[in-house]
Coordinates of N, CA and C in Angstrom, one line a residue:
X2 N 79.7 -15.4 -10.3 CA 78.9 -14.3 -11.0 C 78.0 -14.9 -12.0
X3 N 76.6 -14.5 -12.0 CA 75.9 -14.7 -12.8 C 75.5 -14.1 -13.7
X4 N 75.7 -14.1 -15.0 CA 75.3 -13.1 -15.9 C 74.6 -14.0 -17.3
X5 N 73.3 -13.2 -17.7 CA 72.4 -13.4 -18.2 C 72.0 -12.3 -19.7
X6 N 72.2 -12.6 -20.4 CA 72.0 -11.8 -21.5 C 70.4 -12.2 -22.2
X7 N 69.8 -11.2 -23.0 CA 68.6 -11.8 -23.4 C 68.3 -10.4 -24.8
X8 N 67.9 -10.8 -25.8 CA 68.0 -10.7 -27.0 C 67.2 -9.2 -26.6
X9 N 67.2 -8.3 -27.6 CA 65.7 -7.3 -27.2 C 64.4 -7.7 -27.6
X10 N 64.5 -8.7 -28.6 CA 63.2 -9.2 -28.9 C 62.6 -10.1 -27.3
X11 N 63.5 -10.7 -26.9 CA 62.8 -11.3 -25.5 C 62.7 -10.2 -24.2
X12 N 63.3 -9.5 -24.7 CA 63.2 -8.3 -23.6 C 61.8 -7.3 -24.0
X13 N 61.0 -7.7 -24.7 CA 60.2 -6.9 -25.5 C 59.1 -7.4 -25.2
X14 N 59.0 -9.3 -25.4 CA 58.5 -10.2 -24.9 C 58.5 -10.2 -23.5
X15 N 59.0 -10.5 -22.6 CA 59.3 -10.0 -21.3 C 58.2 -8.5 -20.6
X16 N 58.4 -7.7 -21.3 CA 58.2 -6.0 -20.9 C 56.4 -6.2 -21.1
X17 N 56.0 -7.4 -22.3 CA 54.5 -7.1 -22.4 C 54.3 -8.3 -21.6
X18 N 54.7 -9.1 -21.0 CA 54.4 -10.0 -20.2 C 54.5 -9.1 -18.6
X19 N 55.3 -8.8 -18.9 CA 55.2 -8.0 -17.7 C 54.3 -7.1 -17.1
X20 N 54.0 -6.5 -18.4 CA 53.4 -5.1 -18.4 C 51.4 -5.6 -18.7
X21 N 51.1 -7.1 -19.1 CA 50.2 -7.9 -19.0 C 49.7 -8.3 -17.5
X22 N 51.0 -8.7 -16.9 CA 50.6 -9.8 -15.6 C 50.2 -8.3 -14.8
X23 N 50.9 -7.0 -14.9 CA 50.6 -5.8 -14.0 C 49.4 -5.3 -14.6
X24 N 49.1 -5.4 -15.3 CA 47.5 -5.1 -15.7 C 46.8 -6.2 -15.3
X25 N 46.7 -7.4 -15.0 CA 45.9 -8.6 -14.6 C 45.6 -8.2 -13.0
X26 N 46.7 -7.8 -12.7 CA 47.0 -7.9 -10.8 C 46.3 -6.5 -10.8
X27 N 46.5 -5.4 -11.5 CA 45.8 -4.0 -10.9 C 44.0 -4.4 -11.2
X28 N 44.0 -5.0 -12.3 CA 42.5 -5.4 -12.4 C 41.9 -6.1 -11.5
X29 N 42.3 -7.4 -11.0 CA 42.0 -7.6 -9.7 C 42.5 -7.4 -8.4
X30 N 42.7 -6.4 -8.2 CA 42.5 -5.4 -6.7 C 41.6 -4.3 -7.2
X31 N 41.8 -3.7 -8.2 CA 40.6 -2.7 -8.5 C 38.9 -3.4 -8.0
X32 N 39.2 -5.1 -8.8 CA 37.7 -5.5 -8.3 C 37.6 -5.9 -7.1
X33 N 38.4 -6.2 -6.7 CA 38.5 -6.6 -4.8 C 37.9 -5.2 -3.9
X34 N 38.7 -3.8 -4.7 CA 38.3 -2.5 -3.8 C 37.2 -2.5 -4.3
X35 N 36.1 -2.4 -5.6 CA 35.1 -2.0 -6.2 C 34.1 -3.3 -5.4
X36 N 34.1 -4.5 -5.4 CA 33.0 -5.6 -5.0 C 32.5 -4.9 -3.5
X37 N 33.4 -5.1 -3.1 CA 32.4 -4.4 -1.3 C 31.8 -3.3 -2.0
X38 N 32.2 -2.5 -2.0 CA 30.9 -1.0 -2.4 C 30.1 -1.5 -3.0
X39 N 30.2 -2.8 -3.9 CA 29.1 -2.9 -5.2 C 28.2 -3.1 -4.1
X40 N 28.9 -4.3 -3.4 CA 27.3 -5.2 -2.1 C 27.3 -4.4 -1.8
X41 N 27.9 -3.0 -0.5 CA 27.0 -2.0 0.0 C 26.0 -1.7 -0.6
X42 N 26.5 -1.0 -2.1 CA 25.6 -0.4 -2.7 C 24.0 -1.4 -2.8
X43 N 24.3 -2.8 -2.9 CA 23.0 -3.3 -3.3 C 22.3 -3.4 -2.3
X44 N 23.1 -3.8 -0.9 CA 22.6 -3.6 0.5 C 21.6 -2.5 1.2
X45 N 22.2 -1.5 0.7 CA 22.0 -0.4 0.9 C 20.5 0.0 0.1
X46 N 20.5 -0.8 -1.2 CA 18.9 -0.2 -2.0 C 17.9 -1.7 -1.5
X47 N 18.8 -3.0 -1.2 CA 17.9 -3.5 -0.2 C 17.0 -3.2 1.1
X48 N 18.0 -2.6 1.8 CA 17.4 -2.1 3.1 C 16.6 -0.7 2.7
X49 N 16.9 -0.2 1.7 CA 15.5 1.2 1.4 C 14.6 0.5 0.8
X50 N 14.2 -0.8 0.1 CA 13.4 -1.6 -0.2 C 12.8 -1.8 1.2
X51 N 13.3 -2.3 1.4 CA 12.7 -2.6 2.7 C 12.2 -2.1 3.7
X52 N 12.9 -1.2 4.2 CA 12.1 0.5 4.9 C 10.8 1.0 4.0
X53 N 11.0 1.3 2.7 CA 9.8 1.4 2.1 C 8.9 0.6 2.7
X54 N 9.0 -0.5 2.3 CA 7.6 -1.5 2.4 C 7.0 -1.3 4.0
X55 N 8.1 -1.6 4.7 CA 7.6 -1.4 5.9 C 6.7 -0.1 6.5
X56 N 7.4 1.0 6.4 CA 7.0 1.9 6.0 C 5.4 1.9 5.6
X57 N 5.2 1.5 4.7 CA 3.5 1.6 4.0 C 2.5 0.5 4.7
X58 N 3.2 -0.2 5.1 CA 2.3 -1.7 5.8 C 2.3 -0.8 7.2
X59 N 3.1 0.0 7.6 CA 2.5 1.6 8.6 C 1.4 1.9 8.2
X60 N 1.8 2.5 7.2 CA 0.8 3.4 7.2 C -1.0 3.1 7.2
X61 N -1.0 2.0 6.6 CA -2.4 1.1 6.3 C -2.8 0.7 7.2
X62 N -1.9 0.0 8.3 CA -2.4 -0.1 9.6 C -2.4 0.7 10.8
X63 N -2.1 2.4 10.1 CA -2.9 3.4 10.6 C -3.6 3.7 10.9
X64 N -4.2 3.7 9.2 CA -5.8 4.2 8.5 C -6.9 2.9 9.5
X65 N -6.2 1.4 9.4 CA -7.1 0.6 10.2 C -7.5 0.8 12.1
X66 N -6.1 1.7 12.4 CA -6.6 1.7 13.6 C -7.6 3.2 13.9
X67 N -7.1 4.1 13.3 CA -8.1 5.0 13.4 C -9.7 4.8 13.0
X68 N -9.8 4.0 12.0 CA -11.4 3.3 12.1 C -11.6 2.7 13.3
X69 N -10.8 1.9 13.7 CA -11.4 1.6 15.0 C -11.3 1.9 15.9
X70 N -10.6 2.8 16.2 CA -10.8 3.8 17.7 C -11.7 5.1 17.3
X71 N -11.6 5.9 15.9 CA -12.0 7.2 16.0 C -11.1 8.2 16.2
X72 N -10.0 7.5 16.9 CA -8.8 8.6 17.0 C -8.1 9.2 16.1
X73 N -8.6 10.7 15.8 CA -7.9 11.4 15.0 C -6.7 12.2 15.2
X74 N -6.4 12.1 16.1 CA -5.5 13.1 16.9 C -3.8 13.2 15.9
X75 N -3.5 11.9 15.5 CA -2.2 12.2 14.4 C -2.4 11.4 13.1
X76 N -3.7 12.1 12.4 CA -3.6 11.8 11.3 C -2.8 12.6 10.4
X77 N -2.3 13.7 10.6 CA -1.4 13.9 9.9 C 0.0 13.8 9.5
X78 N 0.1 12.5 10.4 CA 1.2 11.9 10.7 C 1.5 10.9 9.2
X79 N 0.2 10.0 9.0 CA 0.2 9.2 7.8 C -0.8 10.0 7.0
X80 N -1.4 10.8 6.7 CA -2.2 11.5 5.7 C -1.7 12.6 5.3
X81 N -1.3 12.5 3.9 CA -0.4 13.6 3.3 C -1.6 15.4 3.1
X82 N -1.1 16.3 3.3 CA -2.0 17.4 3.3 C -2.0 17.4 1.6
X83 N -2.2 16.8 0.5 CA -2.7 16.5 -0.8 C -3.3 15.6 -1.1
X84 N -3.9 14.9 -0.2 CA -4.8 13.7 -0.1 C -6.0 13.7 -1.1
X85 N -6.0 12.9 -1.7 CA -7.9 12.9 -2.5 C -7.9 11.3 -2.0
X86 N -9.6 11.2 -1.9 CA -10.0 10.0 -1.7 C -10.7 10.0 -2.7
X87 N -11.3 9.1 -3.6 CA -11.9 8.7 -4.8 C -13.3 8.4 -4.4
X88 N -13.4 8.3 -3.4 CA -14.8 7.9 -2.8 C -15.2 8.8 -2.3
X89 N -15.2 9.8 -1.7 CA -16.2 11.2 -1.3 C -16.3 11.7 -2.7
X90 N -15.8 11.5 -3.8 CA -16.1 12.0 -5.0 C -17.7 12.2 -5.4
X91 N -18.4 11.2 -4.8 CA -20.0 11.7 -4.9 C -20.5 12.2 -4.8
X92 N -20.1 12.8 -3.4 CA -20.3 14.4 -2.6 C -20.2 15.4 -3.2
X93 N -21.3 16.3 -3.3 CA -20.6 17.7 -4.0 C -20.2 18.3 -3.0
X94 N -20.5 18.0 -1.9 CA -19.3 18.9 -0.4 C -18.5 18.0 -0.4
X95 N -18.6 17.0 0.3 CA -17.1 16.7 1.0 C -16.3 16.0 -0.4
X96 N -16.2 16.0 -2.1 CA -16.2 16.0 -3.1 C -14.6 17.0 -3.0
X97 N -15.2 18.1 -2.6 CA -14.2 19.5 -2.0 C -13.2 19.2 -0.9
X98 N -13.4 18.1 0.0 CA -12.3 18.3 0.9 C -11.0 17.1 0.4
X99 N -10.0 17.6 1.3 CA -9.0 17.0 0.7 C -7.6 17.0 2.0
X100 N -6.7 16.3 2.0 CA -5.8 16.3 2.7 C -6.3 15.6 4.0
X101 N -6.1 16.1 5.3 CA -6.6 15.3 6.7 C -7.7 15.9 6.9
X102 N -8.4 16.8 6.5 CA -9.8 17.2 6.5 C -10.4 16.2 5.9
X103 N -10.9 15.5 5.0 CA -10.9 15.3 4.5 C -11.3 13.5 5.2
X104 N -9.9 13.2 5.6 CA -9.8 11.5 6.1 C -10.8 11.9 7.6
X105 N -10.2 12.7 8.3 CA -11.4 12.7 9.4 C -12.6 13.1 9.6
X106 N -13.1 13.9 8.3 CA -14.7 13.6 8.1 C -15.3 12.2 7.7
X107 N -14.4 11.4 7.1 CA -14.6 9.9 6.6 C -15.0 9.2 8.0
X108 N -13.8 9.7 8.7 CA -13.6 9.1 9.9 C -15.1 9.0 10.7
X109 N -15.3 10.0 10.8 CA -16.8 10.9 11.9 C -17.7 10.5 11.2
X110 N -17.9 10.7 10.4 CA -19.0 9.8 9.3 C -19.5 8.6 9.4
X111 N -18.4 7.6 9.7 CA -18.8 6.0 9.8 C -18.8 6.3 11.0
X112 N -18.1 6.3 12.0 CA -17.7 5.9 13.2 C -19.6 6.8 13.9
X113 N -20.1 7.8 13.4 CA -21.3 8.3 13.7 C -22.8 6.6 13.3
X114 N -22.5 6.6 12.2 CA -23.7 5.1 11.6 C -23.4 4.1 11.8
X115 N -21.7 4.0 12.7 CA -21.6 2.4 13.1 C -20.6 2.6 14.6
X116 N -21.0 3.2 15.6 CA -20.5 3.2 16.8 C -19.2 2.0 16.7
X117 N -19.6 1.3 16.9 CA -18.9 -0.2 17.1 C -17.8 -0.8 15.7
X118 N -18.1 0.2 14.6 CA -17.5 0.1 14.3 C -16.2 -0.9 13.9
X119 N -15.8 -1.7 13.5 CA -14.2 -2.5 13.4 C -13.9 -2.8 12.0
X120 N -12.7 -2.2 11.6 CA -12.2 -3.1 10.4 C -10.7 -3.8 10.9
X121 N -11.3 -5.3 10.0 CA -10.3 -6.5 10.9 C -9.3 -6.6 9.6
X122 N -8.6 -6.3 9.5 CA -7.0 -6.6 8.5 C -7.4 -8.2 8.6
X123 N -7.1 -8.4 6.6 CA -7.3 -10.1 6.4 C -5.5 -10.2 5.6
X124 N -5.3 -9.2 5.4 CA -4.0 -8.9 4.2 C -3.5 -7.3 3.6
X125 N -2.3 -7.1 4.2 CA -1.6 -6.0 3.4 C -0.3 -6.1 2.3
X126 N -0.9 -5.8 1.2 CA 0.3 -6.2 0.2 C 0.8 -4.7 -0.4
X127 N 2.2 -4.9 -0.3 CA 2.7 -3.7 -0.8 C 3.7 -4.0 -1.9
X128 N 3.5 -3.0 -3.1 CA 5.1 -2.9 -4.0 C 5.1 -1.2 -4.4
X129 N 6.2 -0.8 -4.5 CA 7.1 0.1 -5.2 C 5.9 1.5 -4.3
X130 N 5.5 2.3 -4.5 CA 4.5 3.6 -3.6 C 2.5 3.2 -3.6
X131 N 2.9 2.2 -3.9 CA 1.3 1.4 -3.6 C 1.1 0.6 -2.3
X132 N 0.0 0.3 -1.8 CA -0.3 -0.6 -0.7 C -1.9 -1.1 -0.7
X133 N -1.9 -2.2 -0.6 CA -3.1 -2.7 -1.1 C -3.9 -3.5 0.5
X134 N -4.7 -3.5 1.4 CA -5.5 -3.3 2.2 C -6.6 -4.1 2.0
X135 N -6.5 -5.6 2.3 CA -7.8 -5.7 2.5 C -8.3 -6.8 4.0
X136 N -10.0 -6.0 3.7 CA -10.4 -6.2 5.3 C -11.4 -6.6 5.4
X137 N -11.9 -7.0 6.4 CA -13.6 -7.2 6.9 C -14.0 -6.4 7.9
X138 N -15.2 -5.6 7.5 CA -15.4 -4.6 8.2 C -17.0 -4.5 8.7
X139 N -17.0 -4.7 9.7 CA -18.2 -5.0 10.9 C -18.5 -4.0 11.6
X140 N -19.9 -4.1 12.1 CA -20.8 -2.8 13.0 C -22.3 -3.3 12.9
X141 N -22.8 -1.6 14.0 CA -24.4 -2.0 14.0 C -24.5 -0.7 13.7
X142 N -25.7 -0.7 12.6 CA -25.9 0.7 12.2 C -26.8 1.4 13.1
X143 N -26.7 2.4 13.7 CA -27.2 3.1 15.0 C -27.5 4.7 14.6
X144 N -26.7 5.0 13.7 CA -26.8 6.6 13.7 C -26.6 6.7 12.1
X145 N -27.2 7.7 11.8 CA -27.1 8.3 10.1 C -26.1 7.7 9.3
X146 N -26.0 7.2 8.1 CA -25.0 6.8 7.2 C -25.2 7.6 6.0
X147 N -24.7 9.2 6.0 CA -24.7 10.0 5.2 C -26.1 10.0 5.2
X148 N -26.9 10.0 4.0 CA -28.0 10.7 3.6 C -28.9 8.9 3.6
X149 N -28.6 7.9 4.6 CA -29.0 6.6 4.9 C -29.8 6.9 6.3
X150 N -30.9 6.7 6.9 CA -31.5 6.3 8.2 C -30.8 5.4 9.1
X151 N -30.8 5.5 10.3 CA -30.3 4.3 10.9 C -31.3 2.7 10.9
X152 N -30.8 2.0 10.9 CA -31.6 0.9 10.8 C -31.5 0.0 11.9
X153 N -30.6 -0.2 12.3 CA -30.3 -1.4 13.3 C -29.7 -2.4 13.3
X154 N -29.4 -2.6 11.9 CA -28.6 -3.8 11.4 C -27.0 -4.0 11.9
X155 N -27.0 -5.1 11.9 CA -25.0 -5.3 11.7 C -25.2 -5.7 10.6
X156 N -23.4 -5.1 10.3 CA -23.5 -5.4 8.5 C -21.8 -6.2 8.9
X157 N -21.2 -6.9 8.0 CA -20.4 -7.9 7.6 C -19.9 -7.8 6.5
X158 N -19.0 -7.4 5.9 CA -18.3 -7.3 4.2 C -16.6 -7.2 4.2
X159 N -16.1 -7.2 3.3 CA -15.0 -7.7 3.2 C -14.8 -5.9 2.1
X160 N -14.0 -5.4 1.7 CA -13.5 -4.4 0.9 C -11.8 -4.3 1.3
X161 N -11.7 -3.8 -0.1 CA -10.5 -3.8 -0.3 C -9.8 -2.2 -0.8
X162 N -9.0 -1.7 -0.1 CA -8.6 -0.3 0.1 C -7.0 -0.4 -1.1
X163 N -6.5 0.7 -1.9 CA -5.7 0.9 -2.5 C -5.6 2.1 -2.0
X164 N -4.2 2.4 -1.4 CA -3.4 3.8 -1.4 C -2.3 3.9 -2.0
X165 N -2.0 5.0 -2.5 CA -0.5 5.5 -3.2 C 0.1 6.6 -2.2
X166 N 0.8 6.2 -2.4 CA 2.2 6.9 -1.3 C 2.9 8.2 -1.6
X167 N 2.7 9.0 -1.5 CA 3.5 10.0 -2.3 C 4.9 10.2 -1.9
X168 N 5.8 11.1 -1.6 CA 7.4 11.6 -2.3 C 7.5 11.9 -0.4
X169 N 6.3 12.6 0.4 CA 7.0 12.8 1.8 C 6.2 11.4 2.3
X170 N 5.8 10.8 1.9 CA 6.3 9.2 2.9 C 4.8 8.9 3.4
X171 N 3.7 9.7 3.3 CA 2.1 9.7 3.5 C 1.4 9.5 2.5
X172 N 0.1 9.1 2.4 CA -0.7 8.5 1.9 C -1.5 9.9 1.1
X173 N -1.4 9.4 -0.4 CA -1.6 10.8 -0.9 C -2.8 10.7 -1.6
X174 N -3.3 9.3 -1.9 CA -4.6 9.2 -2.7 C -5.1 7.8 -2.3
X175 N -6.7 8.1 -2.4 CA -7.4 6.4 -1.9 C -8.3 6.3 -2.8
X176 N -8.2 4.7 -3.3 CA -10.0 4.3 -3.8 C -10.2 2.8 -3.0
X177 N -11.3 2.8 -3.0 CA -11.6 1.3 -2.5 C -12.7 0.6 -3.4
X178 N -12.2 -1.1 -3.3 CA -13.2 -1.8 -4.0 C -14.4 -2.2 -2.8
X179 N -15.2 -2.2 -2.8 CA -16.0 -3.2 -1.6 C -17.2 -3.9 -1.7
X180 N -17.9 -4.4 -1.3 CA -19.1 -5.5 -1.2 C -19.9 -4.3 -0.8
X181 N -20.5 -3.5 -1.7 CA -21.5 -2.7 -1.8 C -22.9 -3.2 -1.7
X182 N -22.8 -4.3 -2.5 CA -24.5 -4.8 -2.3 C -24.6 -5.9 -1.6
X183 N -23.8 -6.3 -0.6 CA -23.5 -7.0 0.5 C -24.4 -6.2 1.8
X184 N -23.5 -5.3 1.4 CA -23.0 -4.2 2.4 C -24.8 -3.1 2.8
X185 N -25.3 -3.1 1.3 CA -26.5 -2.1 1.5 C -27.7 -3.6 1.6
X186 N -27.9 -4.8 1.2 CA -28.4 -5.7 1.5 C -28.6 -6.0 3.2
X187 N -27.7 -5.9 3.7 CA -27.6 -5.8 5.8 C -28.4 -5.1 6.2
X188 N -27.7 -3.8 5.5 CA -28.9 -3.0 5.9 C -30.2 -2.5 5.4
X189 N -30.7 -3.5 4.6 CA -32.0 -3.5 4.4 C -32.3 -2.3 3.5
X190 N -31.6 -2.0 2.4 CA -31.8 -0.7 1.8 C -32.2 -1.3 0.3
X191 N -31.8 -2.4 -0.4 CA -31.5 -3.0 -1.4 C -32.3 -4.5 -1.4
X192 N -32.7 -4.7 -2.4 CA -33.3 -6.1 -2.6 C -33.8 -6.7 -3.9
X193 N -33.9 -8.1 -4.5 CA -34.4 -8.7 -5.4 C -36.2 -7.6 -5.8
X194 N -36.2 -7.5 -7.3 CA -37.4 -6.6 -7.5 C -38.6 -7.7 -7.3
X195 N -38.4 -8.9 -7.7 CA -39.3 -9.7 -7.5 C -39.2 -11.3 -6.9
X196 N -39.5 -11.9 -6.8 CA -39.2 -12.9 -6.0 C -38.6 -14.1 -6.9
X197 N -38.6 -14.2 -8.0 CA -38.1 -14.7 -8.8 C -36.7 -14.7 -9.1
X198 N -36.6 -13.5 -8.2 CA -34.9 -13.2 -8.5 C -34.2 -13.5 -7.3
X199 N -34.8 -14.1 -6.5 CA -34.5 -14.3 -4.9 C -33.1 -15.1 -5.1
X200 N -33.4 -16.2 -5.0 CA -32.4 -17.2 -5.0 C -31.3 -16.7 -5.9
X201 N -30.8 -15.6 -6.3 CA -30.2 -15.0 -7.2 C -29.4 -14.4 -6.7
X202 N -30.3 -13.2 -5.7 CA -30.0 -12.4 -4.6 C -29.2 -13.0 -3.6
X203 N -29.9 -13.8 -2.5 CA -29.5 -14.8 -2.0 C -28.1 -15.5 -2.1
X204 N -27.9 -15.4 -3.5 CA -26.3 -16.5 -3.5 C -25.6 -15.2 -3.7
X205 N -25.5 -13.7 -4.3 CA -25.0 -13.1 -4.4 C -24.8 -12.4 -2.6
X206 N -25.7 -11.6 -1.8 CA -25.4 -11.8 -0.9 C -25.2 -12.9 0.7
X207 N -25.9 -13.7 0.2 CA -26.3 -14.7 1.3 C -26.9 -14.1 2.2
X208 N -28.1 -13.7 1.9 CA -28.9 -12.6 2.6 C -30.6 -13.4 1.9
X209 N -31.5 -13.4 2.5 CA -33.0 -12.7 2.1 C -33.2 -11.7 2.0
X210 N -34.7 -11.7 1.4 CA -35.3 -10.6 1.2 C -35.4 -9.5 2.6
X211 N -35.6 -10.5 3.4 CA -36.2 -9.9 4.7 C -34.8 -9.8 6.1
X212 N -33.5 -10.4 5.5 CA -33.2 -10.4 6.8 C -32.3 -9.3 6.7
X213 N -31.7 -8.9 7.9 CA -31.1 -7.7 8.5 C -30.2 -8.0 9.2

């Protein structure tokens, strides 16, 4: 028979060693059950990171294919019906439209002064409900460009498109930067006032006075 006696002070000592090591051991399994959910959980806001992004690099190369076909048929698939574009803002009419009204008068508009039309994707960059768009965008001007004549020219420029994304997953607002005096230079609208200023002109668009 084995018998073992132990003071209460060691039994006291004992009871918080005890009552220590069972708090050590429940704290790790608590983190063992809590670590997987944590990585779900981060997994889980990875892959909506990600769906986002993806998501908007959609949507941009929506807006790009509809320039180049003309096909309106499911713009309201990526164009939110609260749409403003920052650019018909000149317009005192189309200033007023808004939502997919709005993107497919854009649409009819160019695709009218530049049949041929193409805008070629150089880069789409996205973070957090933004997406940033930029392109080179080519044609022959053939028919009206708003309150512009047709001219005949091909034009060549590069512009850069910002959309913000709104809350249902569509494109809720646009402005764009672009090579404006590139762009009205091609087509022969724009030019140095005097010759003096040529070579000026010239390096800003790589254009003459005279060419088209």
């Amino acid at each position: 028979m084995y018998f073992e006696y132990k003071s209460p002070e060691l039994l006291r000592r004992d009871s918080r060693s005890v009552l220590m090591a069972s708090t050590s051991v429940g704290l790790l399994l608590l983190l063992v059950a809590i670590l997987p959910t944590m990585s779900v959980v981060d997994n889980a806001s990875g892959e909506d990171e990600q769906a986002t992004e993806e998501n908007n690099i959609k949507l941009a190369r929506q807006v790009i294919e509809a320039f180049n076909t003309g096909d309106v048929s499911n713009v309201s698939q990526f164009i939110s019906p609260q749409y403003f574009n920052h650019e018909s803002q000149v317009d005192p009419v189309r200033g007023q439209l808004r939502g997919p009204e709005e993107f497919i008068d854009t649409i009819k508009n160019n695709r009218i002064a530049f049949p041929d039309l193409r805008h070629e994707e150089q880069a789409i960059i996205t973070q957090g409900n933004m997406v940033v768009s930029i392109i080179n965008v080519t044609g022959t001007n053939t028919g009206n460009f708003f309150i512009l004549q047709p001219t005949g020219n091909k034009i060549s420029y590069e512009a850069v498109h910002i959309y913000r994304i709104g809350e249902d997953g569509k494109i809720v607002e646009h402005k764009a930067i672009r090579d404006d005096l590139t762009f009205l230079a091609q087509l022969g609208v724009v030019g140095p006032l005097s010759p003096e200023y040529q070579p000026f002109f010239q390096a800003l668009t790589g254009l003459t006075n005279s060419s088209g």
